[in-house]
Amino acid sequence: MTDTQYEPAHTGLLLMDPYNDFLSEGGKLWPLVEEVATEVGLLDNLRAVTAAARAAGIQVFVVPHRRWREGNYANWNFLTADQAGGNQNRVFEDGAWGGDWHPDFVPQANDVVVHEHWAQSGFANTDLDLQLKKHGITHVVTVGMLANTCVESTSRYARSWATT
């Protein structure tokens, strides 16, 4: 295996969906992730990664999921199960505690907050591609919630994005 090193000036940390509803006790989705999150030390690891990225001069991009707002899915014919459940339960409700940033992951002054994504990919219908290019980013590290949806989808697209 080769020793691969990323240049900090060309590397971005993508922090996916750092909302209270996901990461805080009392959040609407926390009961679904709490066992695994606790077992793997999720919050401590996210804190360590974001602190290390900032200390190394790596640009942090906050990649938030669409916050729930009245009428988000009005006239949509085909909602995914996640969209329908999120709509019914007002997950990440705009203006409510659950839709606020987890206190440890509030965007810092130099962070880039990307437009909210509606489904899994942080790239689809957002300005993530533009923001990465504007900042000269060629490599990304993706962390946050959820590994099998938003993190995976965004990372898969980033893989093809990085080769274009």
PDB file of C-alpha atoms in Angstrom, residues 43-160:
ATOM      1  CA  LEU A  43     -19.284  12.450  18.752  1.00  0.00           C
ATOM      2  CA  ASP A  44     -15.730  12.247  20.088  1.00  0.00           C
ATOM      3  CA  ASN A  45     -14.476  11.130  16.676  1.00  0.00           C
ATOM      4  CA  LEU A  46     -16.337  13.911  14.857  1.00  0.00           C
ATOM      5  CA  ARG A  47     -14.930  16.452  17.316  1.00  0.00           C
ATOM      6  CA  ALA A  48     -11.403  15.096  16.824  1.00  0.00           C
ATOM      7  CA  VAL A  49     -11.624  15.030  13.023  1.00  0.00           C
ATOM      8  CA  THR A  50     -13.021  18.547  12.694  1.00  0.00           C
ATOM      9  CA  ALA A  51     -10.482  19.945  15.170  1.00  0.00           C
ATOM     10  CA  ALA A  52      -7.617  18.181  13.376  1.00  0.00           C
ATOM     11  CA  ALA A  53      -8.815  19.423   9.986  1.00  0.00           C
ATOM     12  CA  ARG A  54      -9.005  23.015  11.179  1.00  0.00           C
ATOM     13  CA  ALA A  55      -5.585  22.758  12.874  1.00  0.00           C
ATOM     14  CA  ALA A  56      -4.084  21.422   9.642  1.00  0.00           C
ATOM     15  CA  GLY A  57      -5.573  24.246   7.574  1.00  0.00           C
ATOM     16  CA  ILE A  58      -8.091  21.986   5.827  1.00  0.00           C
ATOM     17  CA  GLN A  59     -11.220  23.810   4.659  1.00  0.00           C
ATOM     18  CA  VAL A  60     -14.384  22.592   6.392  1.00  0.00           C
ATOM     19  CA  PHE A  61     -17.572  22.411   4.343  1.00  0.00           C
ATOM     20  CA  VAL A  62     -20.801  21.906   6.294  1.00  0.00           C
ATOM     21  CA  VAL A  63     -23.148  19.912   4.059  1.00  0.00           C
ATOM     22  CA  PRO A  64     -26.618  20.146   5.636  1.00  0.00           C
ATOM     23  CA  HIS A  65     -29.730  18.187   4.844  1.00  0.00           C
ATOM     24  CA  ARG A  66     -32.831  20.133   3.886  1.00  0.00           C
ATOM     25  CA  ARG A  67     -34.515  21.477   6.992  1.00  0.00           C
ATOM     26  CA  TRP A  68     -38.205  20.730   7.339  1.00  0.00           C
ATOM     27  CA  ARG A  69     -40.398  23.632   6.318  1.00  0.00           C
ATOM     28  CA  GLU A  70     -44.155  23.742   5.790  1.00  0.00           C
ATOM     29  CA  GLY A  71     -44.940  22.800   2.195  1.00  0.00           C
ATOM     30  CA  ASN A  72     -41.552  21.196   1.443  1.00  0.00           C
ATOM     31  CA  TYR A  73     -43.137  18.309  -0.382  1.00  0.00           C
ATOM     32  CA  ALA A  74     -46.378  19.876  -1.588  1.00  0.00           C
ATOM     33  CA  ASN A  75     -47.400  18.367  -4.927  1.00  0.00           C
ATOM     34  CA  TRP A  76     -44.575  15.804  -4.937  1.00  0.00           C
ATOM     35  CA  ASN A  77     -45.790  12.546  -6.457  1.00  0.00           C
ATOM     36  CA  PHE A  78     -42.956  10.256  -5.388  1.00  0.00           C
ATOM     37  CA  LEU A  79     -41.497  10.685  -1.918  1.00  0.00           C
ATOM     38  CA  THR A  80     -38.945   8.235  -0.598  1.00  0.00           C
ATOM     39  CA  ALA A  81     -39.806   6.548   2.700  1.00  0.00           C
ATOM     40  CA  ASP A  82     -37.232   8.788   4.412  1.00  0.00           C
ATOM     41  CA  GLN A  83     -38.736  11.929   2.908  1.00  0.00           C
ATOM     42  CA  ALA A  84     -42.277  10.918   3.859  1.00  0.00           C
ATOM     43  CA  GLY A  85     -41.227  10.047   7.429  1.00  0.00           C
ATOM     44  CA  GLY A  86     -39.148  13.196   7.782  1.00  0.00           C
ATOM     45  CA  ASN A  87     -42.022  15.283   6.503  1.00  0.00           C
ATOM     46  CA  GLN A  88     -44.522  13.670   8.871  1.00  0.00           C
ATOM     47  CA  ASN A  89     -42.186  14.006  11.881  1.00  0.00           C
ATOM     48  CA  ARG A  90     -40.764  17.418  10.957  1.00  0.00           C
ATOM     49  CA  VAL A  91     -37.201  16.114  11.115  1.00  0.00           C
ATOM     50  CA  PHE A  92     -34.600  18.934  11.135  1.00  0.00           C
ATOM     51  CA  GLU A  93     -37.407  21.473  11.540  1.00  0.00           C
ATOM     52  CA  ASP A  94     -36.271  24.953  10.555  1.00  0.00           C
ATOM     53  CA  GLY A  95     -36.369  27.280  13.540  1.00  0.00           C
ATOM     54  CA  ALA A  96     -36.680  24.426  16.043  1.00  0.00           C
ATOM     55  CA  TRP A  97     -34.002  22.889  18.272  1.00  0.00           C
ATOM     56  CA  GLY A  98     -33.829  19.677  16.199  1.00  0.00           C
ATOM     57  CA  GLY A  99     -32.992  21.622  13.054  1.00  0.00           C
ATOM     58  CA  ASP A 100     -30.239  23.608  14.768  1.00  0.00           C
ATOM     59  CA  TRP A 101     -26.583  22.646  14.601  1.00  0.00           C
ATOM     60  CA  HIS A 102     -25.298  20.352  17.304  1.00  0.00           C
ATOM     61  CA  PRO A 103     -23.447  22.746  19.660  1.00  0.00           C
ATOM     62  CA  ASP A 104     -20.068  21.111  18.952  1.00  0.00           C
ATOM     63  CA  PHE A 105     -20.463  21.487  15.183  1.00  0.00           C
ATOM     64  CA  VAL A 106     -21.783  25.004  14.734  1.00  0.00           C
ATOM     65  CA  PRO A 107     -20.118  26.352  11.589  1.00  0.00           C
ATOM     66  CA  GLN A 108     -17.062  28.474  12.319  1.00  0.00           C
ATOM     67  CA  ALA A 109     -16.356  31.809  10.625  1.00  0.00           C
ATOM     68  CA  ASN A 110     -14.100  30.229   7.959  1.00  0.00           C
ATOM     69  CA  ASP A 111     -16.328  27.232   7.251  1.00  0.00           C
ATOM     70  CA  VAL A 112     -18.359  27.048   4.062  1.00  0.00           C
ATOM     71  CA  VAL A 113     -22.022  26.145   4.568  1.00  0.00           C
ATOM     72  CA  VAL A 114     -23.316  24.491   1.417  1.00  0.00           C
ATOM     73  CA  HIS A 115     -26.921  24.766   0.223  1.00  0.00           C
ATOM     74  CA  GLU A 116     -29.170  22.164   1.834  1.00  0.00           C
ATOM     75  CA  HIS A 117     -29.542  18.823   0.050  1.00  0.00           C
ATOM     76  CA  TRP A 118     -32.969  17.202  -0.341  1.00  0.00           C
ATOM     77  CA  ALA A 119     -32.072  13.538  -0.562  1.00  0.00           C
ATOM     78  CA  GLN A 120     -28.835  11.646   0.047  1.00  0.00           C
ATOM     79  CA  SER A 121     -26.174  13.347  -2.055  1.00  0.00           C
ATOM     80  CA  GLY A 122     -24.606  16.560  -0.838  1.00  0.00           C
ATOM     81  CA  PHE A 123     -23.885  17.357  -4.486  1.00  0.00           C
ATOM     82  CA  ALA A 124     -27.338  16.983  -6.081  1.00  0.00           C
ATOM     83  CA  ASN A 125     -29.097  20.351  -6.404  1.00  0.00           C
ATOM     84  CA  THR A 126     -26.601  22.149  -4.145  1.00  0.00           C
ATOM     85  CA  ASP A 127     -23.592  24.395  -4.647  1.00  0.00           C
ATOM     86  CA  LEU A 128     -21.091  21.884  -3.221  1.00  0.00           C
ATOM     87  CA  ASP A 129     -19.372  21.346  -6.574  1.00  0.00           C
ATOM     88  CA  LEU A 130     -19.008  25.102  -7.092  1.00  0.00           C
ATOM     89  CA  GLN A 131     -17.750  25.700  -3.550  1.00  0.00           C
ATOM     90  CA  LEU A 132     -15.120  22.951  -3.819  1.00  0.00           C
ATOM     91  CA  LYS A 133     -13.880  24.358  -7.115  1.00  0.00           C
ATOM     92  CA  LYS A 134     -13.867  27.941  -5.779  1.00  0.00           C
ATOM     93  CA  HIS A 135     -11.642  26.814  -2.921  1.00  0.00           C
ATOM     94  CA  GLY A 136      -9.271  24.768  -5.094  1.00  0.00           C
ATOM     95  CA  ILE A 137     -10.259  21.487  -3.479  1.00  0.00           C
ATOM     96  CA  THR A 138      -9.188  18.290  -5.247  1.00  0.00           C
ATOM     97  CA  HIS A 139      -9.586  15.788  -2.384  1.00  0.00           C
ATOM     98  CA  VAL A 140     -12.305  15.372   0.224  1.00  0.00           C
ATOM     99  CA  VAL A 141     -12.800  13.529   3.476  1.00  0.00           C
ATOM    100  CA  THR A 142     -16.463  12.912   4.304  1.00  0.00           C
ATOM    101  CA  VAL A 143     -17.748  12.497   7.869  1.00  0.00           C
ATOM    102  CA  GLY A 144     -21.077  12.852   9.638  1.00  0.00           C
ATOM    103  CA  MET A 145     -24.500  11.283   9.336  1.00  0.00           C
ATOM    104  CA  LEU A 146     -25.575   8.775   8.050  1.00  0.00           C
ATOM    105  CA  ALA A 147     -22.854   6.451   6.784  1.00  0.00           C
ATOM    106  CA  ASN A 148     -25.179   4.347   4.631  1.00  0.00           C
ATOM    107  CA  THR A 149     -27.026   7.254   3.021  1.00  0.00           C
ATOM    108  CA  CYS A 150     -25.735  10.826   2.846  1.00  0.00           C
ATOM    109  CA  VAL A 151     -22.078  10.088   3.634  1.00  0.00           C
ATOM    110  CA  GLU A 152     -21.940   7.198   1.180  1.00  0.00           C
ATOM    111  CA  SER A 153     -23.834   8.937  -1.622  1.00  0.00           C
ATOM    112  CA  THR A 154     -21.827  12.131  -1.309  1.00  0.00           C
ATOM    113  CA  SER A 155     -18.560  10.187  -1.171  1.00  0.00           C
ATOM    114  CA  ARG A 156     -19.447   8.120  -4.235  1.00  0.00           C
ATOM    115  CA  TYR A 157     -20.219  11.258  -6.213  1.00  0.00           C
ATOM    116  CA  ALA A 158     -17.058  12.918  -4.926  1.00  0.00           C
ATOM    117  CA  ARG A 159     -15.058   9.977  -6.269  1.00  0.00           C
ATOM    118  CA  SER A 160     -16.366  10.546  -9.787  1.00  0.00           C
TER     119      SER A 160
END
